[in-house]
Amino acid sequence: EAAGRLGVAFEAERVDVPRDSGLGVEATARERRYAALDAMCERHGVAALWVAQHADDQAETVLLQLLRGAGIAGLAAMAPRYRPDGASVERMRPLLRLLRAQLERYAAQRELTWIEDESNGDTRYARNALRLDVLPALAVHFPGFRDALGRAAQHAAAAQRLLDDLAELDFAGAARDDGRALSRDALVAFDDTR
């Protein structure tokens, strides 16, 4: 309806989310949703999928990763641009630095309908519990926490890039026989953190 008023093409697809996938409902739903969106992009010859994840989503992701004991790659959270391995569609997140409240104000000023997924209120899901129960308390005592967590994700992403570069250097130094073998002596010389 809103797309029609704006003269924008709209296509919807429903995905089934099995509850017994072994990944959990949230992860399975995300996987299925992206698979459907990627397929839609491919059908229409679209090279990039623009998604509306914002600074609040990034803050939630950083905190969830931290609470799960993630390493540097996990704490980097969502990259502004990302192409999954083997995918033909790049994912773009242009709103990661904007707060949800800013986006809601923008929509209200332009009389755009804000659509809220009804499952967002279900605190059985970790992200929703964090969003509804924990983040409001954080906002009282640390009003800039969303920006701070966004910066922390950027720092973690930069650190991960450095670690990836170091791993490439280490591999190049240990590789033998055109990369088909590794030198035992070179590997033993690395400290445990490498």
mmCIF file with all atom_site columns, C-alpha atoms in Angstrom:
data_model
loop_
_atom_site.group_PDB
_atom_site.id
_atom_site.type_symbol
_atom_site.label_atom_id
_atom_site.label_alt_id
_atom_site.label_comp_id
_atom_site.label_asym_id
_atom_site.label_entity_id
_atom_site.label_seq_id
_atom_site.pdbx_PDB_ins_code
_atom_site.Cartn_x
_atom_site.Cartn_y
_atom_site.Cartn_z
_atom_site.occupancy
_atom_site.B_iso_or_equiv
_atom_site.pdbx_formal_charge
_atom_site.auth_seq_id
_atom_site.auth_comp_id
_atom_site.auth_asym_id
_atom_site.auth_atom_id
_atom_site.pdbx_PDB_model_num
ATOM 1   C CA . GLU A 1 1   ? 0.000  0.000   0.000   1.00 0.00 ? 1   GLU A CA 1
ATOM 2   C CA . ALA A 1 2   ? 2.710  2.510   1.018   1.00 0.00 ? 2   ALA A CA 1
ATOM 3   C CA . ALA A 1 3   ? 4.899  1.435   -1.915  1.00 0.00 ? 3   ALA A CA 1
ATOM 4   C CA . GLY A 1 4   ? 1.994  1.976   -4.300  1.00 0.00 ? 4   GLY A CA 1
ATOM 5   C CA . ARG A 1 5   ? 1.445  5.530   -3.004  1.00 0.00 ? 5   ARG A CA 1
ATOM 6   C CA . LEU A 1 6   ? 5.146  6.248   -3.514  1.00 0.00 ? 6   LEU A CA 1
ATOM 7   C CA . GLY A 1 7   ? 5.267  4.613   -6.937  1.00 0.00 ? 7   GLY A CA 1
ATOM 8   C CA . VAL A 1 8   ? 7.807  2.040   -5.788  1.00 0.00 ? 8   VAL A CA 1
ATOM 9   C CA . ALA A 1 9   ? 7.759  -1.598  -6.876  1.00 0.00 ? 9   ALA A CA 1
ATOM 10  C CA . PHE A 1 10  ? 7.062  -3.990  -4.017  1.00 0.00 ? 10  PHE A CA 1
ATOM 11  C CA . GLU A 1 11  ? 7.454  -7.726  -3.732  1.00 0.00 ? 11  GLU A CA 1
ATOM 12  C CA . ALA A 1 12  ? 6.783  -9.814  -0.623  1.00 0.00 ? 12  ALA A CA 1
ATOM 13  C CA . GLU A 1 13  ? 7.681  -13.375 0.153   1.00 0.00 ? 13  GLU A CA 1
ATOM 14  C CA . ARG A 1 14  ? 6.790  -15.512 3.144   1.00 0.00 ? 14  ARG A CA 1
ATOM 15  C CA . VAL A 1 15  ? 9.417  -17.882 4.551   1.00 0.00 ? 15  VAL A CA 1
ATOM 16  C CA . ASP A 1 16  ? 8.888  -20.900 6.773   1.00 0.00 ? 16  ASP A CA 1
ATOM 17  C CA . VAL A 1 17  ? 10.987 -21.069 9.930   1.00 0.00 ? 17  VAL A CA 1
ATOM 18  C CA . PRO A 1 18  ? 11.232 -24.576 11.377  1.00 0.00 ? 18  PRO A CA 1
ATOM 19  C CA . ARG A 1 19  ? 11.593 -24.550 15.141  1.00 0.00 ? 19  ARG A CA 1
ATOM 20  C CA . ASP A 1 20  ? 13.818 -27.637 15.188  1.00 0.00 ? 20  ASP A CA 1
ATOM 21  C CA . SER A 1 21  ? 16.640 -26.455 12.907  1.00 0.00 ? 21  SER A CA 1
ATOM 22  C CA . GLY A 1 22  ? 19.235 -26.648 15.668  1.00 0.00 ? 22  GLY A CA 1
ATOM 23  C CA . LEU A 1 23  ? 20.220 -23.001 15.141  1.00 0.00 ? 23  LEU A CA 1
ATOM 24  C CA . GLY A 1 24  ? 17.421 -21.412 17.133  1.00 0.00 ? 24  GLY A CA 1
ATOM 25  C CA . VAL A 1 25  ? 14.416 -19.545 15.802  1.00 0.00 ? 25  VAL A CA 1
ATOM 26  C CA . GLU A 1 26  ? 16.135 -16.142 15.496  1.00 0.00 ? 26  GLU A CA 1
ATOM 27  C CA . ALA A 1 27  ? 19.170 -17.442 13.591  1.00 0.00 ? 27  ALA A CA 1
ATOM 28  C CA . THR A 1 28  ? 17.055 -19.678 11.358  1.00 0.00 ? 28  THR A CA 1
ATOM 29  C CA . ALA A 1 29  ? 14.643 -16.832 10.580  1.00 0.00 ? 29  ALA A CA 1
ATOM 30  C CA . ARG A 1 30  ? 17.564 -14.537 9.703   1.00 0.00 ? 30  ARG A CA 1
ATOM 31  C CA . GLU A 1 31  ? 19.116 -17.205 7.460   1.00 0.00 ? 31  GLU A CA 1
ATOM 32  C CA . ARG A 1 32  ? 15.820 -17.884 5.662   1.00 0.00 ? 32  ARG A CA 1
ATOM 33  C CA . ARG A 1 33  ? 15.027 -14.179 5.309   1.00 0.00 ? 33  ARG A CA 1
ATOM 34  C CA . TYR A 1 34  ? 18.409 -13.390 3.736   1.00 0.00 ? 34  TYR A CA 1
ATOM 35  C CA . ALA A 1 35  ? 18.185 -16.418 1.439   1.00 0.00 ? 35  ALA A CA 1
ATOM 36  C CA . ALA A 1 36  ? 14.801 -15.184 0.181   1.00 0.00 ? 36  ALA A CA 1
ATOM 37  C CA . LEU A 1 37  ? 16.047 -11.600 -0.227  1.00 0.00 ? 37  LEU A CA 1
ATOM 38  C CA . ASP A 1 38  ? 19.222 -12.732 -2.016  1.00 0.00 ? 38  ASP A CA 1
ATOM 39  C CA . ALA A 1 39  ? 17.135 -14.881 -4.391  1.00 0.00 ? 39  ALA A CA 1
ATOM 40  C CA . MET A 1 40  ? 14.825 -11.924 -5.036  1.00 0.00 ? 40  MET A CA 1
ATOM 41  C CA . CYS A 1 41  ? 17.834 -9.716  -5.853  1.00 0.00 ? 41  CYS A CA 1
ATOM 42  C CA . GLU A 1 42  ? 19.231 -12.342 -8.210  1.00 0.00 ? 42  GLU A CA 1
ATOM 43  C CA . ARG A 1 43  ? 15.864 -12.713 -9.998  1.00 0.00 ? 43  ARG A CA 1
ATOM 44  C CA . HIS A 1 44  ? 15.792 -8.980  -10.639 1.00 0.00 ? 44  HIS A CA 1
ATOM 45  C CA . GLY A 1 45  ? 19.490 -8.622  -11.509 1.00 0.00 ? 45  GLY A CA 1
ATOM 46  C CA . VAL A 1 46  ? 20.202 -6.525  -8.416  1.00 0.00 ? 46  VAL A CA 1
ATOM 47  C CA . ALA A 1 47  ? 23.815 -6.579  -7.200  1.00 0.00 ? 47  ALA A CA 1
ATOM 48  C CA . ALA A 1 48  ? 23.256 -5.015  -3.760  1.00 0.00 ? 48  ALA A CA 1
ATOM 49  C CA . LEU A 1 49  ? 20.677 -5.506  -1.032  1.00 0.00 ? 49  LEU A CA 1
ATOM 50  C CA . TRP A 1 50  ? 20.162 -2.368  1.060   1.00 0.00 ? 50  TRP A CA 1
ATOM 51  C CA . VAL A 1 51  ? 18.915 -3.167  4.550   1.00 0.00 ? 51  VAL A CA 1
ATOM 52  C CA . ALA A 1 52  ? 17.652 -0.787  7.235   1.00 0.00 ? 52  ALA A CA 1
ATOM 53  C CA . GLN A 1 53  ? 19.686 -1.916  10.233  1.00 0.00 ? 53  GLN A CA 1
ATOM 54  C CA . HIS A 1 54  ? 20.514 1.102   12.369  1.00 0.00 ? 54  HIS A CA 1
ATOM 55  C CA . ALA A 1 55  ? 22.678 2.135   15.337  1.00 0.00 ? 55  ALA A CA 1
ATOM 56  C CA . ASP A 1 56  ? 20.293 0.551   17.856  1.00 0.00 ? 56  ASP A CA 1
ATOM 57  C CA . ASP A 1 57  ? 20.520 -2.777  15.990  1.00 0.00 ? 57  ASP A CA 1
ATOM 58  C CA . GLN A 1 58  ? 24.313 -2.493  15.968  1.00 0.00 ? 58  GLN A CA 1
ATOM 59  C CA . ALA A 1 59  ? 24.405 -1.803  19.728  1.00 0.00 ? 59  ALA A CA 1
ATOM 60  C CA . GLU A 1 60  ? 22.176 -4.832  20.357  1.00 0.00 ? 60  GLU A CA 1
ATOM 61  C CA . THR A 1 61  ? 24.403 -7.016  18.190  1.00 0.00 ? 61  THR A CA 1
ATOM 62  C CA . VAL A 1 62  ? 27.599 -5.908  19.968  1.00 0.00 ? 62  VAL A CA 1
ATOM 63  C CA . LEU A 1 63  ? 26.060 -6.577  23.391  1.00 0.00 ? 63  LEU A CA 1
ATOM 64  C CA . LEU A 1 64  ? 24.654 -9.954  22.341  1.00 0.00 ? 64  LEU A CA 1
ATOM 65  C CA . GLN A 1 65  ? 28.038 -10.975 20.940  1.00 0.00 ? 65  GLN A CA 1
ATOM 66  C CA . LEU A 1 66  ? 29.780 -9.809  24.117  1.00 0.00 ? 66  LEU A CA 1
ATOM 67  C CA . LEU A 1 67  ? 27.335 -11.758 26.289  1.00 0.00 ? 67  LEU A CA 1
ATOM 68  C CA . ARG A 1 68  ? 27.962 -14.865 24.181  1.00 0.00 ? 68  ARG A CA 1
ATOM 69  C CA . GLY A 1 69  ? 31.719 -14.520 24.665  1.00 0.00 ? 69  GLY A CA 1
ATOM 70  C CA . ALA A 1 70  ? 32.473 -13.654 21.043  1.00 0.00 ? 70  ALA A CA 1
ATOM 71  C CA . GLY A 1 71  ? 35.946 -12.836 19.823  1.00 0.00 ? 71  GLY A CA 1
ATOM 72  C CA . ILE A 1 72  ? 37.060 -9.827  17.811  1.00 0.00 ? 72  ILE A CA 1
ATOM 73  C CA . ALA A 1 73  ? 35.207 -10.890 14.642  1.00 0.00 ? 73  ALA A CA 1
ATOM 74  C CA . GLY A 1 74  ? 31.925 -11.237 16.546  1.00 0.00 ? 74  GLY A CA 1
ATOM 75  C CA . LEU A 1 75  ? 32.374 -7.926  18.355  1.00 0.00 ? 75  LEU A CA 1
ATOM 76  C CA . ALA A 1 76  ? 32.822 -6.227  14.976  1.00 0.00 ? 76  ALA A CA 1
ATOM 77  C CA . ALA A 1 77  ? 29.073 -6.929  14.652  1.00 0.00 ? 77  ALA A CA 1
ATOM 78  C CA . MET A 1 78  ? 27.513 -5.783  11.366  1.00 0.00 ? 78  MET A CA 1
ATOM 79  C CA . ALA A 1 79  ? 29.723 -4.360  8.639   1.00 0.00 ? 79  ALA A CA 1
ATOM 80  C CA . PRO A 1 80  ? 28.421 -1.404  6.605   1.00 0.00 ? 80  PRO A CA 1
ATOM 81  C CA . ARG A 1 81  ? 29.144 -3.475  3.469   1.00 0.00 ? 81  ARG A CA 1
ATOM 82  C CA . TYR A 1 82  ? 29.310 -7.244  3.409   1.00 0.00 ? 82  TYR A CA 1
ATOM 83  C CA . ARG A 1 83  ? 29.269 -9.987  0.814   1.00 0.00 ? 83  ARG A CA 1
ATOM 84  C CA . PRO A 1 84  ? 28.776 -13.475 2.284   1.00 0.00 ? 84  PRO A CA 1
ATOM 85  C CA . ASP A 1 85  ? 31.136 -16.128 0.916   1.00 0.00 ? 85  ASP A CA 1
ATOM 86  C CA . GLY A 1 86  ? 29.928 -17.318 -2.461  1.00 0.00 ? 86  GLY A CA 1
ATOM 87  C CA . ALA A 1 87  ? 27.096 -14.781 -2.646  1.00 0.00 ? 87  ALA A CA 1
ATOM 88  C CA . SER A 1 88  ? 26.414 -12.714 -5.739  1.00 0.00 ? 88  SER A CA 1
ATOM 89  C CA . VAL A 1 89  ? 24.609 -10.051 -3.709  1.00 0.00 ? 89  VAL A CA 1
ATOM 90  C CA . GLU A 1 90  ? 26.401 -7.523  -1.501  1.00 0.00 ? 90  GLU A CA 1
ATOM 91  C CA . ARG A 1 91  ? 24.586 -6.349  1.636   1.00 0.00 ? 91  ARG A CA 1
ATOM 92  C CA . MET A 1 92  ? 24.630 -2.619  2.306   1.00 0.00 ? 92  MET A CA 1
ATOM 93  C CA . ARG A 1 93  ? 23.774 -1.090  5.683   1.00 0.00 ? 93  ARG A CA 1
ATOM 94  C CA . PRO A 1 94  ? 23.760 2.683   5.127   1.00 0.00 ? 94  PRO A CA 1
ATOM 95  C CA . LEU A 1 95  ? 21.845 3.493   8.339   1.00 0.00 ? 95  LEU A CA 1
ATOM 96  C CA . LEU A 1 96  ? 24.215 1.963   10.919  1.00 0.00 ? 96  LEU A CA 1
ATOM 97  C CA . ARG A 1 97  ? 25.154 5.383   12.302  1.00 0.00 ? 97  ARG A CA 1
ATOM 98  C CA . LEU A 1 98  ? 21.566 6.591   12.647  1.00 0.00 ? 98  LEU A CA 1
ATOM 99  C CA . LEU A 1 99  ? 19.487 5.960   15.753  1.00 0.00 ? 99  LEU A CA 1
ATOM 100 C CA . ARG A 1 100 ? 16.091 4.328   15.501  1.00 0.00 ? 100 ARG A CA 1
ATOM 101 C CA . ALA A 1 101 ? 14.547 7.473   17.041  1.00 0.00 ? 101 ALA A CA 1
ATOM 102 C CA . GLN A 1 102 ? 16.041 9.570   14.223  1.00 0.00 ? 102 GLN A CA 1
ATOM 103 C CA . LEU A 1 103 ? 14.557 7.234   11.615  1.00 0.00 ? 103 LEU A CA 1
ATOM 104 C CA . GLU A 1 104 ? 11.160 7.254   13.339  1.00 0.00 ? 104 GLU A CA 1
ATOM 105 C CA . ARG A 1 105 ? 11.179 11.084  13.371  1.00 0.00 ? 105 ARG A CA 1
ATOM 106 C CA . TYR A 1 106 ? 12.131 11.151  9.690   1.00 0.00 ? 106 TYR A CA 1
ATOM 107 C CA . ALA A 1 107 ? 9.275  8.777   8.849   1.00 0.00 ? 107 ALA A CA 1
ATOM 108 C CA . ALA A 1 108 ? 6.757  10.756  10.929  1.00 0.00 ? 108 ALA A CA 1
ATOM 109 C CA . GLN A 1 109 ? 7.774  14.091  9.359   1.00 0.00 ? 109 GLN A CA 1
ATOM 110 C CA . ARG A 1 110 ? 7.188  12.626  5.903   1.00 0.00 ? 110 ARG A CA 1
ATOM 111 C CA . GLU A 1 111 ? 4.022  10.763  6.904   1.00 0.00 ? 111 GLU A CA 1
ATOM 112 C CA . LEU A 1 112 ? 5.611  7.405   6.147   1.00 0.00 ? 112 LEU A CA 1
ATOM 113 C CA . THR A 1 113 ? 4.070  4.403   7.863   1.00 0.00 ? 113 THR A CA 1
ATOM 114 C CA . TRP A 1 114 ? 6.404  2.819   10.414  1.00 0.00 ? 114 TRP A CA 1
ATOM 115 C CA . ILE A 1 115 ? 5.901  -0.934  10.379  1.00 0.00 ? 115 ILE A CA 1
ATOM 116 C CA . GLU A 1 116 ? 6.861  -2.841  13.496  1.00 0.00 ? 116 GLU A CA 1
ATOM 117 C CA . ASP A 1 117 ? 7.212  -6.614  13.374  1.00 0.00 ? 117 ASP A CA 1
ATOM 118 C CA . GLU A 1 118 ? 4.851  -8.002  16.020  1.00 0.00 ? 118 GLU A CA 1
ATOM 119 C CA . SER A 1 119 ? 7.470  -10.548 17.112  1.00 0.00 ? 119 SER A CA 1
ATOM 120 C CA . ASN A 1 120 ? 9.710  -7.676  18.318  1.00 0.00 ? 120 ASN A CA 1
ATOM 121 C CA . GLY A 1 121 ? 7.708  -7.552  21.547  1.00 0.00 ? 121 GLY A CA 1
ATOM 122 C CA . ASP A 1 122 ? 8.331  -11.203 22.429  1.00 0.00 ? 122 ASP A CA 1
ATOM 123 C CA . THR A 1 123 ? 10.999 -11.276 25.154  1.00 0.00 ? 123 THR A CA 1
ATOM 124 C CA . ARG A 1 124 ? 11.490 -15.034 24.799  1.00 0.00 ? 124 ARG A CA 1
ATOM 125 C CA . TYR A 1 125 ? 13.981 -14.030 22.112  1.00 0.00 ? 125 TYR A CA 1
ATOM 126 C CA . ALA A 1 126 ? 17.336 -12.765 23.404  1.00 0.00 ? 126 ALA A CA 1
ATOM 127 C CA . ARG A 1 127 ? 17.538 -9.686  21.177  1.00 0.00 ? 127 ARG A CA 1
ATOM 128 C CA . ASN A 1 128 ? 14.045 -8.546  22.162  1.00 0.00 ? 128 ASN A CA 1
ATOM 129 C CA . ALA A 1 129 ? 14.734 -9.100  25.866  1.00 0.00 ? 129 ALA A CA 1
ATOM 130 C CA . LEU A 1 130 ? 17.882 -7.023  25.546  1.00 0.00 ? 130 LEU A CA 1
ATOM 131 C CA . ARG A 1 131 ? 16.058 -4.298  23.587  1.00 0.00 ? 131 ARG A CA 1
ATOM 132 C CA . LEU A 1 132 ? 13.050 -4.076  25.886  1.00 0.00 ? 132 LEU A CA 1
ATOM 133 C CA . ASP A 1 133 ? 14.502 -4.854  29.319  1.00 0.00 ? 133 ASP A CA 1
ATOM 134 C CA . VAL A 1 134 ? 18.215 -3.972  29.340  1.00 0.00 ? 134 VAL A CA 1
ATOM 135 C CA . LEU A 1 135 ? 18.767 -1.120  26.880  1.00 0.00 ? 135 LEU A CA 1
ATOM 136 C CA . PRO A 1 136 ? 16.294 1.289   28.515  1.00 0.00 ? 136 PRO A CA 1
ATOM 137 C CA . ALA A 1 137 ? 18.243 0.971   31.791  1.00 0.00 ? 137 ALA A CA 1
ATOM 138 C CA . LEU A 1 138 ? 21.526 1.517   29.954  1.00 0.00 ? 138 LEU A CA 1
ATOM 139 C CA . ALA A 1 139 ? 20.095 4.631   28.302  1.00 0.00 ? 139 ALA A CA 1
ATOM 140 C CA . VAL A 1 140 ? 19.334 6.158   31.712  1.00 0.00 ? 140 VAL A CA 1
ATOM 141 C CA . HIS A 1 141 ? 22.894 5.803   33.001  1.00 0.00 ? 141 HIS A CA 1
ATOM 142 C CA . PHE A 1 142 ? 24.855 5.836   29.721  1.00 0.00 ? 142 PHE A CA 1
ATOM 143 C CA . PRO A 1 143 ? 22.865 7.961   27.255  1.00 0.00 ? 143 PRO A CA 1
ATOM 144 C CA . GLY A 1 144 ? 25.526 7.695   24.540  1.00 0.00 ? 144 GLY A CA 1
ATOM 145 C CA . PHE A 1 145 ? 25.904 3.928   24.776  1.00 0.00 ? 145 PHE A CA 1
ATOM 146 C CA . ARG A 1 146 ? 24.642 3.267   21.242  1.00 0.00 ? 146 ARG A CA 1
ATOM 147 C CA . ASP A 1 147 ? 27.304 5.485   19.673  1.00 0.00 ? 147 ASP A CA 1
ATOM 148 C CA . ALA A 1 148 ? 29.957 4.040   22.000  1.00 0.00 ? 148 ALA A CA 1
ATOM 149 C CA . LEU A 1 149 ? 29.050 0.462   21.066  1.00 0.00 ? 149 LEU A CA 1
ATOM 150 C CA . GLY A 1 150 ? 29.022 1.409   17.384  1.00 0.00 ? 150 GLY A CA 1
ATOM 151 C CA . ARG A 1 151 ? 32.557 2.806   17.753  1.00 0.00 ? 151 ARG A CA 1
ATOM 152 C CA . ALA A 1 152 ? 33.606 -0.334  19.625  1.00 0.00 ? 152 ALA A CA 1
ATOM 153 C CA . ALA A 1 153 ? 32.330 -2.420  16.690  1.00 0.00 ? 153 ALA A CA 1
ATOM 154 C CA . GLN A 1 154 ? 34.384 -0.277  14.292  1.00 0.00 ? 154 GLN A CA 1
ATOM 155 C CA . HIS A 1 155 ? 37.495 -0.765  16.462  1.00 0.00 ? 155 HIS A CA 1
ATOM 156 C CA . ALA A 1 156 ? 36.890 -4.522  16.561  1.00 0.00 ? 156 ALA A CA 1
ATOM 157 C CA . ALA A 1 157 ? 36.454 -4.616  12.773  1.00 0.00 ? 157 ALA A CA 1
ATOM 158 C CA . ALA A 1 158 ? 39.760 -2.759  12.321  1.00 0.00 ? 158 ALA A CA 1
ATOM 159 C CA . ALA A 1 159 ? 41.487 -5.141  14.743  1.00 0.00 ? 159 ALA A CA 1
ATOM 160 C CA . GLN A 1 160 ? 40.064 -8.134  12.864  1.00 0.00 ? 160 GLN A CA 1
ATOM 161 C CA . ARG A 1 161 ? 41.400 -6.776  9.566   1.00 0.00 ? 161 ARG A CA 1
ATOM 162 C CA . LEU A 1 162 ? 44.862 -6.488  11.158  1.00 0.00 ? 162 LEU A CA 1
ATOM 163 C CA . LEU A 1 163 ? 44.617 -10.048 12.481  1.00 0.00 ? 163 LEU A CA 1
ATOM 164 C CA . ASP A 1 164 ? 43.599 -11.279 9.028   1.00 0.00 ? 164 ASP A CA 1
ATOM 165 C CA . ASP A 1 165 ? 46.589 -9.464  7.498   1.00 0.00 ? 165 ASP A CA 1
ATOM 166 C CA . LEU A 1 166 ? 48.892 -10.996 10.121  1.00 0.00 ? 166 LEU A CA 1
ATOM 167 C CA . ALA A 1 167 ? 47.499 -14.464 9.398   1.00 0.00 ? 167 ALA A CA 1
ATOM 168 C CA . GLU A 1 168 ? 48.239 -13.975 5.691   1.00 0.00 ? 168 GLU A CA 1
ATOM 169 C CA . LEU A 1 169 ? 51.813 -12.947 6.507   1.00 0.00 ? 169 LEU A CA 1
ATOM 170 C CA . ASP A 1 170 ? 52.210 -15.926 8.840   1.00 0.00 ? 170 ASP A CA 1
ATOM 171 C CA . PHE A 1 171 ? 50.868 -18.286 6.194   1.00 0.00 ? 171 PHE A CA 1
ATOM 172 C CA . ALA A 1 172 ? 53.201 -16.843 3.562   1.00 0.00 ? 172 ALA A CA 1
ATOM 173 C CA . GLY A 1 173 ? 56.151 -17.325 5.927   1.00 0.00 ? 173 GLY A CA 1
ATOM 174 C CA . ALA A 1 174 ? 55.209 -20.907 6.781   1.00 0.00 ? 174 ALA A CA 1
ATOM 175 C CA . ALA A 1 175 ? 54.067 -22.042 3.330   1.00 0.00 ? 175 ALA A CA 1
ATOM 176 C CA . ARG A 1 176 ? 56.177 -24.496 1.410   1.00 0.00 ? 176 ARG A CA 1
ATOM 177 C CA . ASP A 1 177 ? 55.752 -26.242 -1.919  1.00 0.00 ? 177 ASP A CA 1
ATOM 178 C CA . ASP A 1 178 ? 53.650 -23.420 -3.447  1.00 0.00 ? 178 ASP A CA 1
ATOM 179 C CA . GLY A 1 179 ? 51.247 -23.350 -0.488  1.00 0.00 ? 179 GLY A CA 1
ATOM 180 C CA . ARG A 1 180 ? 50.498 -27.071 -0.525  1.00 0.00 ? 180 ARG A CA 1
ATOM 181 C CA . ALA A 1 181 ? 52.428 -27.658 2.711   1.00 0.00 ? 181 ALA A CA 1
ATOM 182 C CA . LEU A 1 182 ? 53.344 -25.786 5.881   1.00 0.00 ? 182 LEU A CA 1
ATOM 183 C CA . SER A 1 183 ? 56.677 -25.786 7.660   1.00 0.00 ? 183 SER A CA 1
ATOM 184 C CA . ARG A 1 184 ? 56.410 -27.465 11.043  1.00 0.00 ? 184 ARG A CA 1
ATOM 185 C CA . ASP A 1 185 ? 59.338 -25.393 12.350  1.00 0.00 ? 185 ASP A CA 1
ATOM 186 C CA . ALA A 1 186 ? 57.677 -22.151 11.247  1.00 0.00 ? 186 ALA A CA 1
ATOM 187 C CA . LEU A 1 187 ? 54.399 -23.126 12.925  1.00 0.00 ? 187 LEU A CA 1
ATOM 188 C CA . VAL A 1 188 ? 56.090 -24.176 16.171  1.00 0.00 ? 188 VAL A CA 1
ATOM 189 C CA . ALA A 1 189 ? 57.890 -20.810 16.272  1.00 0.00 ? 189 ALA A CA 1
ATOM 190 C CA . PHE A 1 190 ? 54.563 -18.931 16.553  1.00 0.00 ? 190 PHE A CA 1
ATOM 191 C CA . ASP A 1 191 ? 53.362 -18.115 20.051  1.00 0.00 ? 191 ASP A CA 1
ATOM 192 C CA . ASP A 1 192 ? 50.081 -19.643 21.231  1.00 0.00 ? 192 ASP A CA 1
ATOM 193 C CA . THR A 1 193 ? 47.976 -16.577 20.401  1.00 0.00 ? 193 THR A CA 1
ATOM 194 C CA . ARG A 1 194 ? 48.828 -16.839 16.717  1.00 0.00 ? 194 ARG A CA 1
#
